[in-house]
Tab-separated table of C-alpha atoms in Angstrom:
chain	number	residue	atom	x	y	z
A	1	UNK	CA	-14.811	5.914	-28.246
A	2	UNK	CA	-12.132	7.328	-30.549
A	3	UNK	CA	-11.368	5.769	-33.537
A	4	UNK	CA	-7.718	5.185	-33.335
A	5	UNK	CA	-5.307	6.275	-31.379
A	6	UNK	CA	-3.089	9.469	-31.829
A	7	UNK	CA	0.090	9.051	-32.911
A	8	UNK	CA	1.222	11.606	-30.277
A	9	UNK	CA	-0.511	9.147	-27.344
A	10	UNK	CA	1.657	5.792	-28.848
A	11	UNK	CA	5.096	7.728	-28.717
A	12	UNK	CA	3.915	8.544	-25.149
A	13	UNK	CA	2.845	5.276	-24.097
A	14	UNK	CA	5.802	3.892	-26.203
A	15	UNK	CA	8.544	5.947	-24.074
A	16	UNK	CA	6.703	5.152	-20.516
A	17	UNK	CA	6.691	1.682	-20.788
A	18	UNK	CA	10.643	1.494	-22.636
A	19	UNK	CA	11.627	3.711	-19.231
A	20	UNK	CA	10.204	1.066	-17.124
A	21	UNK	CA	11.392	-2.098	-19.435
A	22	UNK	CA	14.737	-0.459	-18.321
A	23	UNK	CA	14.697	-0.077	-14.973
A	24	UNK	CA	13.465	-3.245	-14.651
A	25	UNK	CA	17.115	-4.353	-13.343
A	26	UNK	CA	17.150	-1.869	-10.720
A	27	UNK	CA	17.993	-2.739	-7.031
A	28	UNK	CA	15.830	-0.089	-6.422
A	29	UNK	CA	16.460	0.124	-2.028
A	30	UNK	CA	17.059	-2.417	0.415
A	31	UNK	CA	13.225	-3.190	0.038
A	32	UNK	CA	13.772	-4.964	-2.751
A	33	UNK	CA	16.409	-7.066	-1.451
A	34	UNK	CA	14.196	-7.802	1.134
A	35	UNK	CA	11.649	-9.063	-1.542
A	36	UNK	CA	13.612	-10.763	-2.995
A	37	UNK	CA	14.748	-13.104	0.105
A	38	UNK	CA	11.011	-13.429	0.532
A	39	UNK	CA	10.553	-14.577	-2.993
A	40	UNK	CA	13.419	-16.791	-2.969
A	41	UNK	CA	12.407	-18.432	0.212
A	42	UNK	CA	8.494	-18.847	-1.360
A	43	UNK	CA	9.644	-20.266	-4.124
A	44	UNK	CA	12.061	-22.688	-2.673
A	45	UNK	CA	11.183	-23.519	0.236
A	46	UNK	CA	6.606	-23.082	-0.097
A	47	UNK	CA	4.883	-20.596	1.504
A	48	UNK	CA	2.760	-22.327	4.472
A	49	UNK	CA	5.005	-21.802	7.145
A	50	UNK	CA	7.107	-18.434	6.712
A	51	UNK	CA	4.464	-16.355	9.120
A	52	UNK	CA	5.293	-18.874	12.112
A	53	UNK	CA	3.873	-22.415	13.983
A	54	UNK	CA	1.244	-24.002	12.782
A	55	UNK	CA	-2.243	-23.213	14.022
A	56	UNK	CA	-2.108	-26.558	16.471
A	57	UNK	CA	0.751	-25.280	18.002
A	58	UNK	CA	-0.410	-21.827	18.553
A	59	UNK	CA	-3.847	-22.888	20.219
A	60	UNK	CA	-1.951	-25.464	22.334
A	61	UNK	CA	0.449	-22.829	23.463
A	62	UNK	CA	-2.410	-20.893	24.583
A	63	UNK	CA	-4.133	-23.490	26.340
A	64	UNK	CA	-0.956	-24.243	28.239
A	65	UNK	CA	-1.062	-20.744	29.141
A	66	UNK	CA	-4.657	-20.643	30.054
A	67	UNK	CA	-5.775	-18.616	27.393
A	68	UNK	CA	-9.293	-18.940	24.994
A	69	UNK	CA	-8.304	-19.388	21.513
A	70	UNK	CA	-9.309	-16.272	20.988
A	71	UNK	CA	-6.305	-14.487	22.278
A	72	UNK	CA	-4.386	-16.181	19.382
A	73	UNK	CA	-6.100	-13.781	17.023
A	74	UNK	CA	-5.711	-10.695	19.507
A	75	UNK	CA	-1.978	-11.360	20.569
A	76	UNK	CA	1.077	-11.351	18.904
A	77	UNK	CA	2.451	-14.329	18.121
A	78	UNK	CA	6.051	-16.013	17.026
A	79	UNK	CA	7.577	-15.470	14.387
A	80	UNK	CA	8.965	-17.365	11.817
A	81	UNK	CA	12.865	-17.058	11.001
A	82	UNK	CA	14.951	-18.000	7.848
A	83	UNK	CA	18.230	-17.706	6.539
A	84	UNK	CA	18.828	-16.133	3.052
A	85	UNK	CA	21.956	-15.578	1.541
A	86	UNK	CA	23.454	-15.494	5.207
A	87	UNK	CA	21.103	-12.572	6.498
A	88	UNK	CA	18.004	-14.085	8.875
A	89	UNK	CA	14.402	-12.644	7.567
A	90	UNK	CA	10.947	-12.599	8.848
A	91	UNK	CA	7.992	-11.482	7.132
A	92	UNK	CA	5.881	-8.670	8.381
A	93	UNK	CA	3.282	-7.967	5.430
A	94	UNK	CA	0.148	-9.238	4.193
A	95	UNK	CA	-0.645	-12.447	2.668
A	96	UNK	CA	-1.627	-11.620	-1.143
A	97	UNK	CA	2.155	-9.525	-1.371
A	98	UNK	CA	3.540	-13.009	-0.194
A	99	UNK	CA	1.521	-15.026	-3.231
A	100	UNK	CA	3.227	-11.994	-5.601
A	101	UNK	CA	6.641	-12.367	-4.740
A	102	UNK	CA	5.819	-15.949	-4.655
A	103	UNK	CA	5.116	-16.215	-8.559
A	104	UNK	CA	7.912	-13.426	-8.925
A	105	UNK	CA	10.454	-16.315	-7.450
A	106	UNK	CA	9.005	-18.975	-9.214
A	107	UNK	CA	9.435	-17.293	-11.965
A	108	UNK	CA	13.093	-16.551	-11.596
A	109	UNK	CA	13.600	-20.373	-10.594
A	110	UNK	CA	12.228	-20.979	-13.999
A	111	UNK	CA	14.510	-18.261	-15.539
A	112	UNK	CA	17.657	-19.311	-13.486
A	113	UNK	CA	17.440	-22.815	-11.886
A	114	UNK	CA	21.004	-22.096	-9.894
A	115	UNK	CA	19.573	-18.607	-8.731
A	116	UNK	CA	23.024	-16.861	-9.486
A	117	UNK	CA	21.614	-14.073	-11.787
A	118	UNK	CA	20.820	-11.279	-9.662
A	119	UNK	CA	20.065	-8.576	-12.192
A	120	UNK	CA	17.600	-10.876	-13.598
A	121	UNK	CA	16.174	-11.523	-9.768
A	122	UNK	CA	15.352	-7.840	-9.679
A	123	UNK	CA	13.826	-8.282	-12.791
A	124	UNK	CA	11.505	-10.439	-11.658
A	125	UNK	CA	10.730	-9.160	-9.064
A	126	UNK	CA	9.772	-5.753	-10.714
A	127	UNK	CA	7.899	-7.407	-13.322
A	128	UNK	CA	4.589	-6.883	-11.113
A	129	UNK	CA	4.802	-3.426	-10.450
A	130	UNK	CA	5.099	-3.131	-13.961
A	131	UNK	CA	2.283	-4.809	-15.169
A	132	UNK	CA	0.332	-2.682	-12.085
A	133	UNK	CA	1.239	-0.038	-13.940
A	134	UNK	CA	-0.146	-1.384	-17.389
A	135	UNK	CA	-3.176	-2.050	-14.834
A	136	UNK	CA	-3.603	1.685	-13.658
A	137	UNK	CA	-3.169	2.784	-16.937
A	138	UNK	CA	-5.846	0.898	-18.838
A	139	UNK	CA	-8.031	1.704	-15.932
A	140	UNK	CA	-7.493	5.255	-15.942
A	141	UNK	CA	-7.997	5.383	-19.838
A	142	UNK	CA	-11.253	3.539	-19.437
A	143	UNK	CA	-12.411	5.739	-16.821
A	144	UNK	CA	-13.734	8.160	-19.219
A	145	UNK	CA	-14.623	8.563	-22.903
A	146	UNK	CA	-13.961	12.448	-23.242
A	147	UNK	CA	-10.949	12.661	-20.403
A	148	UNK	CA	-9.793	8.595	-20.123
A	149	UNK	CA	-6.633	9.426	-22.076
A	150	UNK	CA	-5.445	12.511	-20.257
A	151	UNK	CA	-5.994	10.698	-17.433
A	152	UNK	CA	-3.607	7.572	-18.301
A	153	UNK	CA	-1.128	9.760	-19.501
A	154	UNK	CA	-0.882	11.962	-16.459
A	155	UNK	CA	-0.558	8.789	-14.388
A	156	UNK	CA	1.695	7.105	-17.257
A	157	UNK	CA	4.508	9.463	-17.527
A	158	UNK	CA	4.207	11.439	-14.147
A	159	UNK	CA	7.967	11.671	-12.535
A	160	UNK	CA	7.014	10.531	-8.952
A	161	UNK	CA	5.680	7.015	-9.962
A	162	UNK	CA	8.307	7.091	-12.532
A	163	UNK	CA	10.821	7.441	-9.218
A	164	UNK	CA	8.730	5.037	-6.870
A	165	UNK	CA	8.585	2.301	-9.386
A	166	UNK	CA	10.784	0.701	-10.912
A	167	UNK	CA	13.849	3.429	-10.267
A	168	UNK	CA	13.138	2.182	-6.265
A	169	UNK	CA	11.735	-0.704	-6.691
A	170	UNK	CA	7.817	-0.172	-4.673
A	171	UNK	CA	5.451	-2.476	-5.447
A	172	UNK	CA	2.655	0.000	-4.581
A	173	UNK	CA	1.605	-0.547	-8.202
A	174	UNK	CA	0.146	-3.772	-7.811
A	175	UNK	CA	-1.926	-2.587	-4.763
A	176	UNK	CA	-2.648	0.316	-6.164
A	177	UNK	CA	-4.238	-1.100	-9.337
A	178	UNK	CA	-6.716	-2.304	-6.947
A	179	UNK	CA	-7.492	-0.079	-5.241
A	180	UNK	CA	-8.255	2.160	-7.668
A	181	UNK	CA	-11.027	-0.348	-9.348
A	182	UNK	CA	-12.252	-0.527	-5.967
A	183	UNK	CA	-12.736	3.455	-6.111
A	184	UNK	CA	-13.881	2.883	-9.949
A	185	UNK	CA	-16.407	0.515	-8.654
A	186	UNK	CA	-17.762	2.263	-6.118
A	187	UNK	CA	-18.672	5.747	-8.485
A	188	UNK	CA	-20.286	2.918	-10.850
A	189	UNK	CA	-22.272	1.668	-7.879
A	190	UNK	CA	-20.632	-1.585	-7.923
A	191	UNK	CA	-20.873	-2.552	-4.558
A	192	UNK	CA	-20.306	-6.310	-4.054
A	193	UNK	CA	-17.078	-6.083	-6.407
A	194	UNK	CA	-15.880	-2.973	-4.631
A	195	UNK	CA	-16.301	-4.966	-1.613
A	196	UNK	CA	-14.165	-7.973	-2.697
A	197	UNK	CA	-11.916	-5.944	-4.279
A	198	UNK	CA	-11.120	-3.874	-1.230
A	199	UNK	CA	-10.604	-7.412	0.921
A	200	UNK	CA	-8.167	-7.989	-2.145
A	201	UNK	CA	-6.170	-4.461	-1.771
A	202	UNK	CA	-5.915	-4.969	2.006
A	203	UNK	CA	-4.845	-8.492	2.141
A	204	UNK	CA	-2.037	-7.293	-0.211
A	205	UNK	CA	-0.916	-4.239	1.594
A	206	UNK	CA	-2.312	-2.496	5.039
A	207	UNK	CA	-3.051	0.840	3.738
A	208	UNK	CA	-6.390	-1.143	1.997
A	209	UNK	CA	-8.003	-0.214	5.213
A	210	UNK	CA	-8.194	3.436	4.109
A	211	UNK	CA	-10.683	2.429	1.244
A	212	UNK	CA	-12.929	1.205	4.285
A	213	UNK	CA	-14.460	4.488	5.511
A	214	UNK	CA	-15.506	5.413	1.396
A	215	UNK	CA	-16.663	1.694	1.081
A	216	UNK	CA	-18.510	2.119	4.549
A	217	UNK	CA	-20.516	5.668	3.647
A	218	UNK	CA	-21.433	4.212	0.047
A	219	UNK	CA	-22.777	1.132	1.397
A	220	UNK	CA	-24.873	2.674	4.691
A	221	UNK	CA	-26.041	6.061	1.671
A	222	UNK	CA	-26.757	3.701	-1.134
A	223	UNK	CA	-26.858	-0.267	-0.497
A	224	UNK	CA	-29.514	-2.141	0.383
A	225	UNK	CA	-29.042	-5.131	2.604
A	226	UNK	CA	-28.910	-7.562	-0.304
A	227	UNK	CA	-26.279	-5.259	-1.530
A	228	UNK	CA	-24.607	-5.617	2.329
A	229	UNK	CA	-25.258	-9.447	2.297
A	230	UNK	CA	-23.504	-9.380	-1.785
A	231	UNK	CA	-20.161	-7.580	-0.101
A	232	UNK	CA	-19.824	-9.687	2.988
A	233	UNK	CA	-20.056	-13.232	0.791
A	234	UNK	CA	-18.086	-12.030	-2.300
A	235	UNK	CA	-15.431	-10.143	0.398
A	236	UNK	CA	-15.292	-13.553	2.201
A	237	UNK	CA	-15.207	-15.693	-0.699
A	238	UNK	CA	-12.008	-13.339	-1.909
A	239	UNK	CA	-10.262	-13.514	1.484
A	240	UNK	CA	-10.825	-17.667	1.481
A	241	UNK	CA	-9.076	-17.787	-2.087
A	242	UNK	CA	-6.227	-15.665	-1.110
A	243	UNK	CA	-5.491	-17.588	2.286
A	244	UNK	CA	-6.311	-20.846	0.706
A	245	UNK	CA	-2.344	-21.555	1.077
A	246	UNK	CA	-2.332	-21.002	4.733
A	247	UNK	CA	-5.798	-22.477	5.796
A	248	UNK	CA	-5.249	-25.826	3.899
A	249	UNK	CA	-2.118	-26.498	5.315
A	250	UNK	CA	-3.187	-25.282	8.927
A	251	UNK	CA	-1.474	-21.745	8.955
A	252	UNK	CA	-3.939	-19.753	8.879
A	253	UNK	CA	-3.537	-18.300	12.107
A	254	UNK	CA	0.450	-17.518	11.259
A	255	UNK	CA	-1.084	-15.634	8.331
A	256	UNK	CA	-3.429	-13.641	9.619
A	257	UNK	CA	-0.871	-12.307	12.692
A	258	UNK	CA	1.289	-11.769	9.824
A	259	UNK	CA	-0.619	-9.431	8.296
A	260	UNK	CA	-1.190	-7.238	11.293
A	261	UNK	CA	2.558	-7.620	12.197
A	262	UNK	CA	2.524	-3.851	10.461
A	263	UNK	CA	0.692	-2.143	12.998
A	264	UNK	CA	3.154	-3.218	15.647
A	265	UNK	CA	5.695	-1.180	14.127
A	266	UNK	CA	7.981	0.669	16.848
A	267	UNK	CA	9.026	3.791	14.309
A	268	UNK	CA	7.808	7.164	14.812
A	269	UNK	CA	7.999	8.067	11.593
A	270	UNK	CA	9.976	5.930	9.067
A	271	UNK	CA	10.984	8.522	6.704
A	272	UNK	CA	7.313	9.353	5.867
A	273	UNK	CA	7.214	14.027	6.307
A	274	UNK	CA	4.452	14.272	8.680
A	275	UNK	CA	3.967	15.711	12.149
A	276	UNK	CA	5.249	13.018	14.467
A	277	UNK	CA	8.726	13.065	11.879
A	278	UNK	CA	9.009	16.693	12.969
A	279	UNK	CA	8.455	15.951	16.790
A	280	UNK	CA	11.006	13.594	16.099
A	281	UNK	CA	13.098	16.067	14.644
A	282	UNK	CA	12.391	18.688	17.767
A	283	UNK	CA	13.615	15.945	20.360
A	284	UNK	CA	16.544	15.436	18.442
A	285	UNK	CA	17.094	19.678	18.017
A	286	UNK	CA	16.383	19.659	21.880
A	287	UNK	CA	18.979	16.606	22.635
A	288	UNK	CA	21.812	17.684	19.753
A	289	UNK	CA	21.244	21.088	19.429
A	290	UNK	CA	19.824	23.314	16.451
A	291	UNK	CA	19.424	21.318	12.894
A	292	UNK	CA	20.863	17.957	13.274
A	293	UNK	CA	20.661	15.172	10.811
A	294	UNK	CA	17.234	13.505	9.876
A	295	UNK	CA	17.488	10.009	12.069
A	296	UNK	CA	14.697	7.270	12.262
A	297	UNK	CA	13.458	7.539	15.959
A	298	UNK	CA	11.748	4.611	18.119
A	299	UNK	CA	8.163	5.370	19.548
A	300	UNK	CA	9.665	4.424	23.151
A	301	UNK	CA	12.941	7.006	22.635
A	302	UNK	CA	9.886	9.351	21.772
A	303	UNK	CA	7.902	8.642	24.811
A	304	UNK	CA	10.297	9.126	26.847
A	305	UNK	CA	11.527	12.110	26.244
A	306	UNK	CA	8.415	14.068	25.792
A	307	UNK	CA	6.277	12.036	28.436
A	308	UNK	CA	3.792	10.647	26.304
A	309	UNK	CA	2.850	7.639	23.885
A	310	UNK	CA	2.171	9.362	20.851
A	311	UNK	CA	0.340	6.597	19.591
A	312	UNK	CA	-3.205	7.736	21.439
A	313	UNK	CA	-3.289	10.978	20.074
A	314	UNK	CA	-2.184	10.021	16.813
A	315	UNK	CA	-4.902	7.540	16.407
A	316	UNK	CA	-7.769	9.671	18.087
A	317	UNK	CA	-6.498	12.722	15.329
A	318	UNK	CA	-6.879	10.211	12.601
A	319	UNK	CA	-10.410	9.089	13.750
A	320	UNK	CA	-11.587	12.547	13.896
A	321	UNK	CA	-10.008	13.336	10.120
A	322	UNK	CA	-11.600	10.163	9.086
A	323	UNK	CA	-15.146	10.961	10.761
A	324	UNK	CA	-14.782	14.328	9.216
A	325	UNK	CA	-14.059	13.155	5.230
A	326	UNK	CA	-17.032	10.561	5.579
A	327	UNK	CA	-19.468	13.093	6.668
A	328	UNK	CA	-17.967	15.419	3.532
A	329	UNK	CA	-18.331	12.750	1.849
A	330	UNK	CA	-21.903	11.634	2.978
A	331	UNK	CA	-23.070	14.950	1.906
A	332	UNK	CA	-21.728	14.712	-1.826
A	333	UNK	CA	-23.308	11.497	-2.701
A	334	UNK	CA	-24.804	10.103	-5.182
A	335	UNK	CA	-24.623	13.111	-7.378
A	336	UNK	CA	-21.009	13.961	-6.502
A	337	UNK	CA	-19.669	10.714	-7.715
A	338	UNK	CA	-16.182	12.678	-8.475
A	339	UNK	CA	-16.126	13.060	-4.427
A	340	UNK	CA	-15.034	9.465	-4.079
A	341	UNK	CA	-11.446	9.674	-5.150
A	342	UNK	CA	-11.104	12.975	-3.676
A	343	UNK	CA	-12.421	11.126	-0.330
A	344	UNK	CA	-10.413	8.490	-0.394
A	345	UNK	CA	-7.200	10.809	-1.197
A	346	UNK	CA	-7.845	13.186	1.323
A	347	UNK	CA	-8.453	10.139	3.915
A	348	UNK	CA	-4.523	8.981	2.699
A	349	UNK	CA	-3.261	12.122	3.171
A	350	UNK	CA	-5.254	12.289	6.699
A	351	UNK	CA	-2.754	9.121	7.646
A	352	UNK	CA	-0.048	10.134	5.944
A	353	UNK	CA	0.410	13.634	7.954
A	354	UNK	CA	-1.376	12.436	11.520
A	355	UNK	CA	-0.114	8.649	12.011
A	356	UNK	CA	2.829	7.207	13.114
A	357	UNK	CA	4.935	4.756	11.683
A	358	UNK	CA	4.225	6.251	8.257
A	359	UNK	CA	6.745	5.558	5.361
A	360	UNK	CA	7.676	7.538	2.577
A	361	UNK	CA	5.760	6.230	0.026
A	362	UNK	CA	2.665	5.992	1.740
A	363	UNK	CA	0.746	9.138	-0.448
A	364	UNK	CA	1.613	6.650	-3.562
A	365	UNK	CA	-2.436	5.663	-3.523
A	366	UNK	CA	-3.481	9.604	-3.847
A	367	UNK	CA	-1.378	10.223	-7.068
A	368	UNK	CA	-2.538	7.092	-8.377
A	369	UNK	CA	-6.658	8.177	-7.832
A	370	UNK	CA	-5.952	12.090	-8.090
A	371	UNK	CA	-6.247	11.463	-11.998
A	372	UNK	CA	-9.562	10.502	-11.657
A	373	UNK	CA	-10.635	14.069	-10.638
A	374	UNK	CA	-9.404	15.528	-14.048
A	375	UNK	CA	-11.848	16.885	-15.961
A	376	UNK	CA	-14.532	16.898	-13.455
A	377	UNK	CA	-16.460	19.822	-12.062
A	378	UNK	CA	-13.901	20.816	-10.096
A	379	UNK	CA	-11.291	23.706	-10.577
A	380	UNK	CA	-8.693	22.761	-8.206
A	381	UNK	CA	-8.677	19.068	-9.856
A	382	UNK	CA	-5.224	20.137	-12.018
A	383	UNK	CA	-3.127	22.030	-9.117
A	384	UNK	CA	-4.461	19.205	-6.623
A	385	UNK	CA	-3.028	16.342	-8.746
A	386	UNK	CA	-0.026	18.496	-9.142
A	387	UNK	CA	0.465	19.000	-5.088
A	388	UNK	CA	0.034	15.036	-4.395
A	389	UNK	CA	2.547	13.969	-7.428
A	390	UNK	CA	4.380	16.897	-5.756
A	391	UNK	CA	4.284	15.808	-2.392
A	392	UNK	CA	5.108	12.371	-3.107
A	393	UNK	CA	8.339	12.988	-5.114
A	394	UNK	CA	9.500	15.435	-2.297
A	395	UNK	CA	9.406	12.204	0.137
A	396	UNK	CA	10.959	9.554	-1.965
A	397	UNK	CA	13.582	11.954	-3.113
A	398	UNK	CA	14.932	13.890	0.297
A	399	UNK	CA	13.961	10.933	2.177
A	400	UNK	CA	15.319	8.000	-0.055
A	401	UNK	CA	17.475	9.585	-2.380
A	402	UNK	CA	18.561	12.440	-0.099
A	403	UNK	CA	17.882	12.367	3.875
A	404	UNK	CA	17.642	8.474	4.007
């Protein structure tokens, strides 16, 4: 451990954090203005019943309609509607985001009981990507005696995150903080705690389910079954603390079809640069004629021009990506412990370029763990961080700040 730290490093860490202090007014996109109607509404108005009905209500709808109460869990179900500001919202994300931007509103309450001090709102509201950020950072630095500060640093200061958040307002920080001490615990051999942790990461955002196949290969290569039986309590334990909000007041059911409301999503490919935005683009080229304007196109607009549901072979591509990283993977342990980032990256990149209904920001997780493989035993380590950060600011930039 060094002794103190280089004056070079403060100024550094000094002008990150005063660019991000800054931007912490920042509307950002019309994401955040969605957050903040969720936060408002949270913080007003409790957070129970802003999925939908109450559990009773679900399972007697489905007994009226002759259905086990299973199907509650395996169907869709309605959703809940409120006004903000004049504009009608539902939400359509995970649980733990809706306890953040639940302490981000009561927070602003706090700060401005009439809730007429909008600059301040976004404030608040980017106050948790922020301290994500502060998250990533330490973790990063801690990673590593010899390479711990390069790492932070490269994360710190790197001009994509620096665009994502706060300049557009993502909250990928917060998820992303825990994700990567999932990844941190796994290479420590951490199981149980990477376990909960993951629960955690994807009852805050859905792209958690792309630490599974990495959590998975460690656990079937290295666990034991105490170290199986460890993850499943502490996992279950976590998801019982996060939905205590929703299970205590009989919402649970609400919750949980709220957090799945994601994959339901009816865009091909929400101005996220992968293969199904380019057939997109090729129906519109065949429709329009040659180079028309970028344009968010609907799965069944897709379908039926080209015949197909692209969802199937979208999904069956991923699976065989996702087979294909784990068995890289399975090969590489428990030497290789630098292999687990690069896993998990290459398994977000796998989604990123083969699924649909993929969003722009949704490489945000590789920059954030690409660090991680600095200053390990591998020479591509420097131009691979380079290509994700590189990727990743190409998206948010032609598709938010340019194409979108």
């Amino acid at each position: 451990m060094e002794p103190r730290l280089p004056r070079r490093a403060l100024l550094l860490l000094a002008l990150g954090l005063l660019l991000r202090v800054v931007a912490l007014p920042a509307w950002g996109t019309l994401d955040v203005e969605i957050q903040k109607a969720w936060a408002g509404r949270a913080a007003t108005g409790g957070l129970a019943d802003m999925y939908g009905p109450p559990d009773s209500d679900l399972l007697q709808r489905a007994r009226e309609q002759g259905r086990g109460p299973l199907s509650v869990l395996l169907q869709p179900q309605p959703r809940a509607w409120f006004d903000w500001r004049g504009h009608a919202y539902f939400v359509d994300y995970p649980p733990a985001s809706l306890l953040v931007l639940w302490a981000a509103g009561r927070l602003y309450l706090q700060l401005a009981p009439e809730l007429d001090r909008e600059l301040l709102f976004n404030a608040a509201v980017n106050l948790a990507p922020l301290l994500g950020s502060v998250l990533i950072t330490a973790l990063l630095w801690r990673s590593s005696p010899t390479h711990g500060r390069m790492r932070a640093l490269c994360f710190w200061l790197n001009p994509a995150l620096l665009l994502a958040a706060p300049l557009l307002g993502y909250q990928d920080t917060v998820f992303g903080s825990l994700a990567l001490l999932a990844v941190l615990c796994l290479q420590q051999g951490r199981l149980a705690p990477a376990a909960a942790v993951v629960v955690a990461a994807g009852l805050l955002k859905p792209q958690g389910a792309l630490l599974l196949p990495a959590l998975a290969v460690v656990l079937l290569r290295e666990g034991r079954w105490r170290d199986w039986l460890r993850a499943a309590l502490l996992g279950t334990l976590v998801a019982g603390v996060v939905l205590a909000p929703w299970w205590s007041s009989g919402y649970l059911l609400s919750a949980l079809d709220g957090a799945r409301r994601p994959l339901h999503q009816l865009t091909l490919a929400p101005l996220g640069l992968n293969i199904w935005w380019i057939a997109g683009w090729l129906m519109r080229w065949d429709r329009q004629g040659p180079f028309p304007l970028a344009e968010i196109v609907q799965i069944p607009r897709f379908a039926a021009w080209s015949g197909f549901d692209p969802r199937l072979p979208a999904r069956l591509l991923l699976l065989a990506a996702t087979l294909a990283v784990a068995a890289w993977l399975w090969r590489r342990l428990p030497r290789g412990r630098w292999a687990l980032p690069l896993a998990v990256i290459l398994q977000v990149h796998a989604y990123a370029l083969l699924g649909t209904s993929v969003h722009e920001n949704h490489t945000f997780l590789a920059v954030i763990l690409a660090p991680l493989l600095l200053g390990e035993a591998w020479p591509q380590a420097r131009r691979f961080h380079l290509l994700t950060s590189a990727f990743l600011f190409t998206n948010l930039f032609l598709m938010v700040g340019g194409l979108g």
